Coordinates of C-alpha atoms and ligand atoms in Angstrom, one line a residue:
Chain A
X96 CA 4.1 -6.3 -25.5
X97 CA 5.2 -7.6 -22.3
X98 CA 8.2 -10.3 -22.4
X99 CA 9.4 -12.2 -19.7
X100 CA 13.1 -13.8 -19.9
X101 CA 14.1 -16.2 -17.7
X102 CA 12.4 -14.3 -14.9
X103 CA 13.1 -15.8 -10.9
X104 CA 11.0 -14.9 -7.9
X105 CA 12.9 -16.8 -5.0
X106 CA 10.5 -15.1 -1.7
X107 CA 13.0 -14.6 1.3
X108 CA 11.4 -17.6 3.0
X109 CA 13.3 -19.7 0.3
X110 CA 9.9 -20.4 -1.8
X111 CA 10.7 -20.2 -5.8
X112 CA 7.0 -19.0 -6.9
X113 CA 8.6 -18.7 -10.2
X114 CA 11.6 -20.6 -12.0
X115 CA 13.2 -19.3 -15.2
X116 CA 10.2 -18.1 -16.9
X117 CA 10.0 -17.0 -20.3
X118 CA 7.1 -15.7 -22.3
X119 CA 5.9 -13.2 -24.2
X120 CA 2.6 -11.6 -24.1
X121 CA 1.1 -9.5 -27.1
X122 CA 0.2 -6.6 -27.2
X123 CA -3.6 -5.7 -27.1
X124 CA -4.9 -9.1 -26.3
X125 CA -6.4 -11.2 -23.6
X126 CA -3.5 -13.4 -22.1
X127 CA -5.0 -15.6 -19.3
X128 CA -2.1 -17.1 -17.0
X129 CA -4.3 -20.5 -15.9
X130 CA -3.2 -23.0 -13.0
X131 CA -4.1 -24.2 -10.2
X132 CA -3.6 -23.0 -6.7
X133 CA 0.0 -21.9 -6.0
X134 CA 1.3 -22.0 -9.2
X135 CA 2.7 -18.8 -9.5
X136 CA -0.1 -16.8 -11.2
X137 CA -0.3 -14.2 -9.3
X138 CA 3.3 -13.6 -8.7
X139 CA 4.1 -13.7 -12.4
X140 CA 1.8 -10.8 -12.8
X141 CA 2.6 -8.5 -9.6
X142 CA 6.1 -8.4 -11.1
X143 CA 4.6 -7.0 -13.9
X144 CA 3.8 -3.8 -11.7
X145 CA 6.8 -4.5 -9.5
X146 CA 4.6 -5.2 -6.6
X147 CA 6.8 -8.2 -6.6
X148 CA 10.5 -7.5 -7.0
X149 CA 11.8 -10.1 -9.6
X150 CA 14.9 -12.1 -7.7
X151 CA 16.7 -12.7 -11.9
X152 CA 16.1 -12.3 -15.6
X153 CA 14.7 -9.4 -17.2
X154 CA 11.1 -7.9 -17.7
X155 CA 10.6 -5.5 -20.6
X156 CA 7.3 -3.8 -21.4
X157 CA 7.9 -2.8 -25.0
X158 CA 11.2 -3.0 -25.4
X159 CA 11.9 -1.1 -22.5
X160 CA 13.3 -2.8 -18.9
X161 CA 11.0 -1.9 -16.3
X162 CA 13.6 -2.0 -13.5
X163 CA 14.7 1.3 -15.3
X164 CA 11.2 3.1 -14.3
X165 CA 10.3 4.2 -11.4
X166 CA 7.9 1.4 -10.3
X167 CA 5.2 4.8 -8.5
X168 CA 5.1 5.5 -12.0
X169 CA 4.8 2.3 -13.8
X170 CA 2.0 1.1 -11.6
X171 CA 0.2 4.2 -12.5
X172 CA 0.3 3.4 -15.9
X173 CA -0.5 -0.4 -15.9
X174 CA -4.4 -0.8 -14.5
X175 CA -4.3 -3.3 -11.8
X176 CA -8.1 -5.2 -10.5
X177 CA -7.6 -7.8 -8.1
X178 CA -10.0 -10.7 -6.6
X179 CA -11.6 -8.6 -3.1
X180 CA -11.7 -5.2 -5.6
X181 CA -9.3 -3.5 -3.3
X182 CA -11.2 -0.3 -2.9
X183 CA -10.7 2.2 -0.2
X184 CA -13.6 2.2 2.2
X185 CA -13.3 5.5 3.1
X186 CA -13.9 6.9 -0.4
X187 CA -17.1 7.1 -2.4
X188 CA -17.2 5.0 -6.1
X189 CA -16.3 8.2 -8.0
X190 CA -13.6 9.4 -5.7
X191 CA -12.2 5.8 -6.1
X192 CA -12.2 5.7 -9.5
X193 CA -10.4 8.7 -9.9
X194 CA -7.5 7.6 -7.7
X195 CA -4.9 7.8 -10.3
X196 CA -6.1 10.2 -13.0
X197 CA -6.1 12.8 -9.6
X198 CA -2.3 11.1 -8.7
X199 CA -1.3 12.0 -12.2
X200 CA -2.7 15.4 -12.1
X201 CA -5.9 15.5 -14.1
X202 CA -8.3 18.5 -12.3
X203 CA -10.9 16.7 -10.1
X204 CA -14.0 18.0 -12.3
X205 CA -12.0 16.4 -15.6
X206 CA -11.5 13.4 -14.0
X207 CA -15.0 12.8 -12.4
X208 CA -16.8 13.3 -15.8
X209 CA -14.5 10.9 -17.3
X210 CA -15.1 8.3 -14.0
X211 CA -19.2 9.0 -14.8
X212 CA -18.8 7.7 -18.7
X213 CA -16.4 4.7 -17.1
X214 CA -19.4 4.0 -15.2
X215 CA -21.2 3.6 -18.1
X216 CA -18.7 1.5 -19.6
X217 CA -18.7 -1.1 -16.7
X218 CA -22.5 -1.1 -16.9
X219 CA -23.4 0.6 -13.5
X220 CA -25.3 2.8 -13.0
X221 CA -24.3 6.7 -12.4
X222 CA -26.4 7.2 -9.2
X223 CA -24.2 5.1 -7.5
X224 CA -21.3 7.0 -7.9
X225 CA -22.1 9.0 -4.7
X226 CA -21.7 5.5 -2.6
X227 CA -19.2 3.9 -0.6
X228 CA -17.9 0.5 -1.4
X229 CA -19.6 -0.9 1.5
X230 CA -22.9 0.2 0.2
X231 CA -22.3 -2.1 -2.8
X232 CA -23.1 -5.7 -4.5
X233 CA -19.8 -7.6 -4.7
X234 CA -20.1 -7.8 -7.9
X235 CA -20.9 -4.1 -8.3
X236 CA -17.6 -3.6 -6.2
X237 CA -16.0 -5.7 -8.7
X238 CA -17.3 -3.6 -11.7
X239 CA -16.1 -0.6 -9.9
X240 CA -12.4 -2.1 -9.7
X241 CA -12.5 -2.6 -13.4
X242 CA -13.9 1.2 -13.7
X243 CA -11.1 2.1 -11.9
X244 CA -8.1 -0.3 -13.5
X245 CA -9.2 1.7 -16.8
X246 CA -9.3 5.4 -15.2
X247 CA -6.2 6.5 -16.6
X248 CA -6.6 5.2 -20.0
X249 CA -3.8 2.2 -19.1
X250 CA -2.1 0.2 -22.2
X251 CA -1.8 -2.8 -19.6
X252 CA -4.7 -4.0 -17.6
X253 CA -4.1 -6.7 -14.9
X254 CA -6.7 -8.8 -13.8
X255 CA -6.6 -11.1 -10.6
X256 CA -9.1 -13.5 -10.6
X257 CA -11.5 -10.2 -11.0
X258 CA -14.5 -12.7 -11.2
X259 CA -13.6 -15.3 -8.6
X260 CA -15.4 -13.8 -5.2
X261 CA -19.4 -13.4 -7.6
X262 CA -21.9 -15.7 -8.0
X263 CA -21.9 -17.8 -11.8
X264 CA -24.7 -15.9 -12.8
X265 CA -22.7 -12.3 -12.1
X266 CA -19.7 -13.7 -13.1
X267 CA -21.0 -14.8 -16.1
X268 CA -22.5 -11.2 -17.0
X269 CA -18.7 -9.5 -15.7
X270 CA -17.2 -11.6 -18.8
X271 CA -19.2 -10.6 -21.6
X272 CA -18.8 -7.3 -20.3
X273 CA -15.4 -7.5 -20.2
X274 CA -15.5 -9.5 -23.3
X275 CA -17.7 -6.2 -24.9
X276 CA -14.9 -3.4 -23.1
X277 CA -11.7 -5.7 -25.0
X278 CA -13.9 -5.5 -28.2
X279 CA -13.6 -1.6 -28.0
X280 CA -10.2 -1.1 -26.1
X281 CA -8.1 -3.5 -27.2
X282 CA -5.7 -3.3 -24.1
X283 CA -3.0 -5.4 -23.5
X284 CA -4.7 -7.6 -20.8
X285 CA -3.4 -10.2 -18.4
X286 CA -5.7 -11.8 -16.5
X287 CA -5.4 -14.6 -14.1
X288 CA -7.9 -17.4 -13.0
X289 CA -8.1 -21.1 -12.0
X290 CA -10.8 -21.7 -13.5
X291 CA -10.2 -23.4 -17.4
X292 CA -13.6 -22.5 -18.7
X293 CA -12.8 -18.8 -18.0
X294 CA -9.7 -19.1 -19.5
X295 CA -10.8 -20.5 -22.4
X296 CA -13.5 -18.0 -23.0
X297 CA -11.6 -14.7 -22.8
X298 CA -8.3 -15.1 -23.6
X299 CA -6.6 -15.2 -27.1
X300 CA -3.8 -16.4 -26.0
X301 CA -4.1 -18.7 -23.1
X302 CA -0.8 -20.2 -20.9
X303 CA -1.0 -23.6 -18.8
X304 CA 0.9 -22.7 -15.9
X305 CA 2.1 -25.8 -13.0
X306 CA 4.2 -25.2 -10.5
X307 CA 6.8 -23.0 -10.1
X308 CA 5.2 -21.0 -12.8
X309 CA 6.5 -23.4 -15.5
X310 CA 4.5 -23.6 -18.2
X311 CA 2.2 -26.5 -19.1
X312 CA 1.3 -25.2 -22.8
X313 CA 0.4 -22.0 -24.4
X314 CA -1.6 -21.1 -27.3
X315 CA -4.7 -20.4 -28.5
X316 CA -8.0 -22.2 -26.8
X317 CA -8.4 -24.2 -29.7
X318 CA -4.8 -25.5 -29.9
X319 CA -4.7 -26.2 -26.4
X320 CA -8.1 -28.5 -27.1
X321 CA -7.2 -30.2 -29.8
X322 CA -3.8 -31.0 -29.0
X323 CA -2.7 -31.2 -24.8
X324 CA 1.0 -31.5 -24.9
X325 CA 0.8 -33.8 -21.7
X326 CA -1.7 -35.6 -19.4
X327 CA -1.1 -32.7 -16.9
X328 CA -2.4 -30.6 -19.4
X329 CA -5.2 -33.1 -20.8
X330 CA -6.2 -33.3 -17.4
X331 CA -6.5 -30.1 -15.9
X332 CA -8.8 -29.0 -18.9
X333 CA -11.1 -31.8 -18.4
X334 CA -10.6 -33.6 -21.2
X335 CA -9.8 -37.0 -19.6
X336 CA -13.0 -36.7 -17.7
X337 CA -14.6 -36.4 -21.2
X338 CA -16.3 -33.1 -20.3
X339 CA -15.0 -31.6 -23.5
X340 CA -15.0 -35.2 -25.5
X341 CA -18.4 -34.2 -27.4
X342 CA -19.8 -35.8 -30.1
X343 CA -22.9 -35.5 -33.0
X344 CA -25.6 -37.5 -33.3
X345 CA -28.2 -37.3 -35.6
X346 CA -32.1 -36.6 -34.3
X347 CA -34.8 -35.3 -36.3
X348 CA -31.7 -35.1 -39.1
X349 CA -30.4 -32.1 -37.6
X350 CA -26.8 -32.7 -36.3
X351 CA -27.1 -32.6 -32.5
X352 CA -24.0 -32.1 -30.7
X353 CA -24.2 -34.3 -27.0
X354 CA -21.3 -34.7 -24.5
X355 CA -20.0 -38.1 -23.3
X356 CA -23.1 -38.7 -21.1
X357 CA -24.9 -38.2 -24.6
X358 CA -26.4 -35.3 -22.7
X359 CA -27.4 -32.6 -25.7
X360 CA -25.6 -29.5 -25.5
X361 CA -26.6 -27.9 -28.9
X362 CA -27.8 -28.0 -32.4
X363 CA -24.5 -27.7 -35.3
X364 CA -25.0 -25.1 -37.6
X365 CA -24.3 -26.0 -41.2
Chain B
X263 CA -23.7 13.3 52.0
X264 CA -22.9 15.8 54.4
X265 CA -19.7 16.1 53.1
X266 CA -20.6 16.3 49.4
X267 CA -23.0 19.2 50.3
X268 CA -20.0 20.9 52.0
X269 CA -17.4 19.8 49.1
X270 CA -20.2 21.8 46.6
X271 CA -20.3 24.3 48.8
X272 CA -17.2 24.9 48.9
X273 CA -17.0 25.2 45.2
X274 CA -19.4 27.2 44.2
X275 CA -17.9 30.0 47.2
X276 CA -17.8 33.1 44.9
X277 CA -14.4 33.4 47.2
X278 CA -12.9 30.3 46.1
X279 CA -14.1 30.3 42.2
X280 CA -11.8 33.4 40.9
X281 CA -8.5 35.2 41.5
X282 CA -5.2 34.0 41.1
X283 CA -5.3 30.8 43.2
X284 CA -9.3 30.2 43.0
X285 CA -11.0 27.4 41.2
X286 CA -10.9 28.6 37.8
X287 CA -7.6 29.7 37.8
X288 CA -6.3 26.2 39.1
X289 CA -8.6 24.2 36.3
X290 CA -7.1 26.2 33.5
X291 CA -3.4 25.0 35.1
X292 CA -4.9 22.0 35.1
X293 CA -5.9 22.0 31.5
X294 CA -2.6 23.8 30.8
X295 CA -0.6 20.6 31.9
X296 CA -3.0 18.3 30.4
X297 CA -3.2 19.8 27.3
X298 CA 0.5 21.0 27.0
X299 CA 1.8 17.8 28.1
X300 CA -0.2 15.8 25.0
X301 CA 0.1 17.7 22.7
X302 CA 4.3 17.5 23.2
X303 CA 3.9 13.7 23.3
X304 CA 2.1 13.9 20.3
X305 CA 4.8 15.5 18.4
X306 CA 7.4 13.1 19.0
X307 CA 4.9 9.6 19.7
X308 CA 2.1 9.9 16.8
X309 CA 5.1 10.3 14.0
X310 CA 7.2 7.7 15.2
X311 CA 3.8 5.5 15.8
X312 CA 2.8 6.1 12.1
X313 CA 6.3 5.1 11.1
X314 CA 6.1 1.8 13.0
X315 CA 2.8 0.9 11.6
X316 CA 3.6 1.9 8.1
X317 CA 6.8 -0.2 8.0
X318 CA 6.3 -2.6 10.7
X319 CA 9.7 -1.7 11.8
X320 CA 10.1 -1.2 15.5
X321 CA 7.1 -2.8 16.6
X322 CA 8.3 -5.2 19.8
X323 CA 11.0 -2.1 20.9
X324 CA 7.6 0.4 20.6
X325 CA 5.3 -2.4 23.1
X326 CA 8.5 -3.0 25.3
X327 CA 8.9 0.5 26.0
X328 CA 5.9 2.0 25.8
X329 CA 5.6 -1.1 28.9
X330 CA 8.3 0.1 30.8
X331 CA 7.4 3.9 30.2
X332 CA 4.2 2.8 31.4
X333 CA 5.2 1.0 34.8
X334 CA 7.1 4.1 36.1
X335 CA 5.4 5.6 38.7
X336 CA 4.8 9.8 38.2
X337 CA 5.6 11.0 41.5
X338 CA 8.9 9.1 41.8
X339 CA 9.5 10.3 38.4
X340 CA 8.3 14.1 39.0
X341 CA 10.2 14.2 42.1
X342 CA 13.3 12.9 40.9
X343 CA 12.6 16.2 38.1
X344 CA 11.9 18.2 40.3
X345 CA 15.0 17.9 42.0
X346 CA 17.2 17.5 38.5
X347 CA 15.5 20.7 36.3
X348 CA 13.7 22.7 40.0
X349 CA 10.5 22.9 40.9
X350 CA 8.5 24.7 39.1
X351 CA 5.9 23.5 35.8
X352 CA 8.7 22.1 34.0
X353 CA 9.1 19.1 36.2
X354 CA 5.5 18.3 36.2
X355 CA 4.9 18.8 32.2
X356 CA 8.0 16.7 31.8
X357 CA 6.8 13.8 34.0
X358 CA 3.2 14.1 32.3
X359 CA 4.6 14.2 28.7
X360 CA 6.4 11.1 29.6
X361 CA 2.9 9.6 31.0
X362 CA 1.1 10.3 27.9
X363 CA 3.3 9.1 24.9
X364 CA 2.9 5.4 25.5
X365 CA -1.0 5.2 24.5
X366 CA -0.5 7.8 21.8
X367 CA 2.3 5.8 20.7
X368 CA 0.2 2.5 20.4
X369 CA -3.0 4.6 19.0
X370 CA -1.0 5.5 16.8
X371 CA 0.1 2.5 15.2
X372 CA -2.3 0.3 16.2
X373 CA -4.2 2.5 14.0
X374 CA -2.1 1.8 11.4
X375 CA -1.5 -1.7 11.7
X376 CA -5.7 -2.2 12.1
X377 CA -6.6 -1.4 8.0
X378 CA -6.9 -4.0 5.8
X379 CA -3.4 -5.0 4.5
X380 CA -5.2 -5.6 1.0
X381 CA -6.5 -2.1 0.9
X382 CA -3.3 -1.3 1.9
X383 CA -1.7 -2.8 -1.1
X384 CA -4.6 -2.4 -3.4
X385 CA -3.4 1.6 -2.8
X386 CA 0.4 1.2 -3.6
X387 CA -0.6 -1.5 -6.8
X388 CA -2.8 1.8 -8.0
X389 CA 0.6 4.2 -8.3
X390 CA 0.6 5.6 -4.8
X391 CA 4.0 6.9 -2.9
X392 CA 4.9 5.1 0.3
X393 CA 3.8 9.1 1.7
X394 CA 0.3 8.8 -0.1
X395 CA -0.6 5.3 1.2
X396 CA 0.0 6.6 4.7
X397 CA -1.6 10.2 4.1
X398 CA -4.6 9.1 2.3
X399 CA -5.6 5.6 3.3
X400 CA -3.8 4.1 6.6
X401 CA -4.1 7.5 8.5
X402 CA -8.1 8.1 7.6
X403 CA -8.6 4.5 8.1
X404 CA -6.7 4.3 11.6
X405 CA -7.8 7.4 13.2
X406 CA -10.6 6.0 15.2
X407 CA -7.8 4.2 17.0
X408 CA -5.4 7.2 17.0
X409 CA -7.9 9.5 18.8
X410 CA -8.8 6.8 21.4
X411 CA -5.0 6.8 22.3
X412 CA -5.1 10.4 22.5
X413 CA -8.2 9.8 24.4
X414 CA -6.4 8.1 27.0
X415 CA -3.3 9.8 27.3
X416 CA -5.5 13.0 28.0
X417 CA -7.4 11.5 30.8
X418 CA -4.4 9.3 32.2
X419 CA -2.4 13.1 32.3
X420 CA -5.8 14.8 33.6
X421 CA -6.5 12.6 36.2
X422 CA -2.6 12.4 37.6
X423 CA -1.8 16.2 36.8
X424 CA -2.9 16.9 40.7
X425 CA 0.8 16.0 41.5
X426 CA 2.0 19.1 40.1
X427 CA 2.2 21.0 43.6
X428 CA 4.5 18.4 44.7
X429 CA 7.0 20.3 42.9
X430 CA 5.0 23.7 43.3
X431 CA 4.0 23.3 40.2
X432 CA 0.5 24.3 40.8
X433 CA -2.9 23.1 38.8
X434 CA -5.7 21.4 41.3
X435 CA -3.6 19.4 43.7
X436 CA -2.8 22.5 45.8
X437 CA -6.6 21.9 47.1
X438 CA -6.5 18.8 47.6
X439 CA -3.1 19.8 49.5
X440 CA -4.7 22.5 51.3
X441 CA -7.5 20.6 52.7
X442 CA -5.4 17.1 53.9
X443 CA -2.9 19.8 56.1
X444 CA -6.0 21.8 57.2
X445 CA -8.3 18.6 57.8
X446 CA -11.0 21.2 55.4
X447 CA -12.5 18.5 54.2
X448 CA -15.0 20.5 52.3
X449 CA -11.9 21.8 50.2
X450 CA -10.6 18.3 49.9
X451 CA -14.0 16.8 48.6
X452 CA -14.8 19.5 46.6
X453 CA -11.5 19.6 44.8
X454 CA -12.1 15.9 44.1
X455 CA -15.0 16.6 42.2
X456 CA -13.7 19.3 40.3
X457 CA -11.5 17.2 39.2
X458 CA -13.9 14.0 38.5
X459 CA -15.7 16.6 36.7
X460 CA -13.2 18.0 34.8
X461 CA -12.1 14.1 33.1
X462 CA -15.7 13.1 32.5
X463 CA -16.2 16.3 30.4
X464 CA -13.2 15.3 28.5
X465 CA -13.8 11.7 28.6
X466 CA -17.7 12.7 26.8
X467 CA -16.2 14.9 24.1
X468 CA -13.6 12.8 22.9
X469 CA -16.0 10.0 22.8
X470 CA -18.2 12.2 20.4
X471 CA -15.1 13.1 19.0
X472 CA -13.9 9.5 18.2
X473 CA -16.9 8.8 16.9
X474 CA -17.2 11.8 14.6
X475 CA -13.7 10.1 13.0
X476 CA -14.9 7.1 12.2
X477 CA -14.8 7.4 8.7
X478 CA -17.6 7.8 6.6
X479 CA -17.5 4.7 4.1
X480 CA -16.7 2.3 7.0
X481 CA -19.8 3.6 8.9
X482 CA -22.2 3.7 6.1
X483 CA -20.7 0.1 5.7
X484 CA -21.9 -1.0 9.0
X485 CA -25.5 0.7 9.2
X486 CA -26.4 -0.4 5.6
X487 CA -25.0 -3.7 5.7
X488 CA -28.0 -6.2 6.8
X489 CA -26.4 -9.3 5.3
X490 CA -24.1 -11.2 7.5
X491 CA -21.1 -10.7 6.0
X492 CA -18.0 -11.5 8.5
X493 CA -16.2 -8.4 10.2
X494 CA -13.3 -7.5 7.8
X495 CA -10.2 -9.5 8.5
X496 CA -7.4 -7.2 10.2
X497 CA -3.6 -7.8 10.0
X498 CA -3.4 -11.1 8.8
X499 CA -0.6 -13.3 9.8
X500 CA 1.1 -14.6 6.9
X501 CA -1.2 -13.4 4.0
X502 CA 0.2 -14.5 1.1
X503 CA 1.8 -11.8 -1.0
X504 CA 2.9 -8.3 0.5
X505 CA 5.9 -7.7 -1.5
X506 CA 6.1 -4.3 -3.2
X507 CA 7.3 -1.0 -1.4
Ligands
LIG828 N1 5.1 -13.3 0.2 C1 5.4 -14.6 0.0 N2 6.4 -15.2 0.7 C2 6.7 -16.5 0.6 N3 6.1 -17.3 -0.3 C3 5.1 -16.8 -1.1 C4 4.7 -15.4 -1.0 N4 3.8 -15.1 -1.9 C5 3.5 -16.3 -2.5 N5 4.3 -17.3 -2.1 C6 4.4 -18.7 -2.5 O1 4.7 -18.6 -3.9 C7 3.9 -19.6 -4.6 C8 3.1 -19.0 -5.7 O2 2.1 -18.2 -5.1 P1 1.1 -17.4 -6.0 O3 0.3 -16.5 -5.0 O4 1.8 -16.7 -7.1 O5 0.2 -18.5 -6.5 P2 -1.2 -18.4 -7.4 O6 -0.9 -19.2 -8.6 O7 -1.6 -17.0 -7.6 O8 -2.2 -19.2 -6.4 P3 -3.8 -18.9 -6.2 O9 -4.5 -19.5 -7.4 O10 -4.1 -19.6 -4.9 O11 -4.0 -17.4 -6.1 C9 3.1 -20.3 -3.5 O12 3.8 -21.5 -3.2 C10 3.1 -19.4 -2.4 O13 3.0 -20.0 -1.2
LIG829 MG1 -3.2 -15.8 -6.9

């Protein structure tokens, strides 16, 4: 569990990327900290790894203050995959993915067989381990990054818009995978988007964030549907627009469900 | 063309190749000072480079005076030794260290500044010390650069080390010396091209040498790579978040 109480980030430009925020964030689910641009998403969540100092208030990862860690060690123990992948050019896919199980001591031959099954786990294939980044897809770049944000077997997984630089049809295959890896993991993950429909689709618990990092709502996807605590809210997850306004008709005497343009969108199951 | 005939000549003169003051003899002084002298600038300009680039800290003092170091003129400066410390090859390395540390300084951290501040913090987000981000990423990444500032330091320190006999200090400027008092101008246009020589062979084997540096990921990047994808963005100005040391 990750709490945040009446956490600060003031940036020494004067900025306040985050005011007063509290929340908590359970363990071994999919939080997804939603908003749009500016926010405060991804400050919230580099204080998590202390790659952003916090100015005030107090961040505990179970129980425990994290400003009492030393933060070389806490980021090695907290998986961190971020938007561009953020791997080192200069070193092949294996040699990147054992970056931290090396750091923390594991013997190179240990830590590559364990990078060739992570491989498998991110769905790419194991011939590519020999390549360098450069020689990738972006979106087999991106797998790689999540290879690597599991290397060393972290409780906390951060995710920065992981999917935002693919097409929709890769992007689309990198969430059920992701979706799949939860299903057998169970990390505690934090993952960050701007995008509702992503939000909505992996997270169990998802937070509404406007700026200054203040939170809109937070719950579960289908409290946040059925009840938008204001129009911000209503609004930023389309439901003004009517895009999530469907409704059933009946064709053939199957109940059809179609969306506001009475556009079908699927058959209800009874 | 006369004269060139006469300057080779002159060189290849079994007399004037070996013994204590022939051609060989005054190429390895030569090399001494060239080598010597860069190799003491590196000590004290490539650490205090890396520093800069890894922090940031120092940067305008490290371009002003690497500027002013750069705008004194040698001889003044080896004269002005040579009458301090005596003549001798103290004067000369001194002046020559002093002419070589401002491109190692910037080839140094322009090396460091020129990766990718994401990969940069991509690295520390991943658990690595402040020593490992430097050791393992911005110093692989930035040696390309590094070497062509050694690169230039050893030709700048090549090419002027023919002062050295103005404070007796030897190397291939007693030739050229030699042959202005004597009016030989075979000596004087032979000792020319040894020295020509001498900084395009070093000039061709750091170029392999830079080349051989570059490393391997970012070259296969740039061979492999057929679809346009823009050059990576370097040091950006005001990229949003780079909190976190
Ligand atoms: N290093 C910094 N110095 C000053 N201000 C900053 C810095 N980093 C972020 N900010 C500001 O803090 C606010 C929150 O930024 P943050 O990057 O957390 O937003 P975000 O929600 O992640 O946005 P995006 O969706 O565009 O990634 C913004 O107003 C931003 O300009
Ligand atoms: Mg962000």
């Amino acid at each position: 569990m990750i709490e945040f109480r009446t956490v600060t980030k003031k940036f020494p430009d004067g900025t306040v990327a985050v005011d007063e925020l509290s929340l908590v964030i359970p363990a071994r689910q999919t939080t997804v900290l939603v908003g749009s641009s500016g926010s405060g998403k991804t400050t919230i969540l580099r204080m998590i790894n202390r790659m952003v100092e916090k100015t005030s208030g107090d961040i505990e990862i179970d129980g425990e203050d994290i400003y009492a860690l030393n933060p070389v060690k806490l980021r090695r123990s907290i998986g961190y995959v971020m938007q561009n992948s953020g791997l080192l050019p200069h070193r092949k896919v294996i040699d990147n993915v054992t970056t931290v199980p090396v750091l923390n001591g594991v013997k190179k031959a240990q830590a590559r067989e364990a990078a060739l099954t992570l491989l498998d786990t991110v769905g790419l294939d194991r011939s590519l381990a020999e390549r360098y980044p450069s020689q990738l897809s972006g979106g087999q770049q991106q797998r790689v990054g999540v290879a690597r944000g599991l290397a060393a077997d972290p409780n906390i997984l951060l995710m920065d818009e992981p999917f935002g630089a693919v097409d929709p049809i890769v992007r689309s295959e990198l969430q059920q995978e992701l979706i799949r890896i939860q299903r057998d993991l169970g990390k505690t993950i934090v993952f960050v988007t701007h995008d509702i429909d992503e939000a909505f689709l992996l997270g169990d618990q998802v937070v509404l964030l406007e700026k200054g990092g203040r939170i809109a709502q937070q719950g579960t996807p289908a409290e946040i549907l059925s009840r938008p605590t204001s129009d911000f809210v209503a609004t930023f997850i389309g439901a003004d627009r009517g895009r999530r306004a469907l409704r059933v008709e009946v064709v053939n005497g199957r109940n059809v469900v179609v969306d506001e343009d009475g556009r079908p969108t699927g058959v209800l199951q009874s | 063309m006369d004269l060139f005939l006469d300057g080779f000549a002159w060189i290849f003169d079994p007399a004037h190749l070996s013994g204590p003051g022939g051609i060989w003899a005054r190429i390895a002084e030569q090399l001494s000072y060239t080598f010597g002298a860069v190799a003491i600038a590196a000590v004290i300009a490539i650490p205090l480079g890396l520093w800069i680039g890894h922090t940031g800290r120092g940067r305008d003092i490290a371009v002003l005076s690497s500027g002013g170091l750069r705008a004194l003129p040698s001889l003044g400066l080896l004269i002005i030794f040579a009458l301090g410390i005596g003549i001798g090859f103290k004067a000369p390395l001194l002046t020559f260290v002093i002419l070589a540390i401002p491109s190692l300084l910037s080839g140094a951290y322009a090396g460091v500044e020129a990766v990718d501040k994401r990969t940069v913090d991509a690295a520390r987000a991943q658990g690595m010390t402040e020593w490992q981000v430097l050791t393992k990423v911005e110093l692989p990444l930035g040696l390309p650069l590094l070497i062509g500032g050694i690169r230039s330091g050893v030709l700048q320190v090549v090419a002027t080390a023919t002062l050295a006999y103005f404070a007796s200090g030897g190397a291939l400027g007693v030739f050229i010396n030699d042959g202005l008092k004597t009016r030989d101008y075979a000596e004087l246009i032979g000792a020319s091209i040894v020295v020509t020589a001498l900084a395009l062979v070093l000039e061709g084997i750091f170029a392999l040498l830079q080349r051989l540096f570059v490393p391997r990921g970012v070259t296969a990047g740039q061979i492999t790579e057929v679809r346009s994808r823009p050059v990576r963005p370097r040091a950006v100005v005001g990229s949003p978040i780079q909190e976190g040391k």
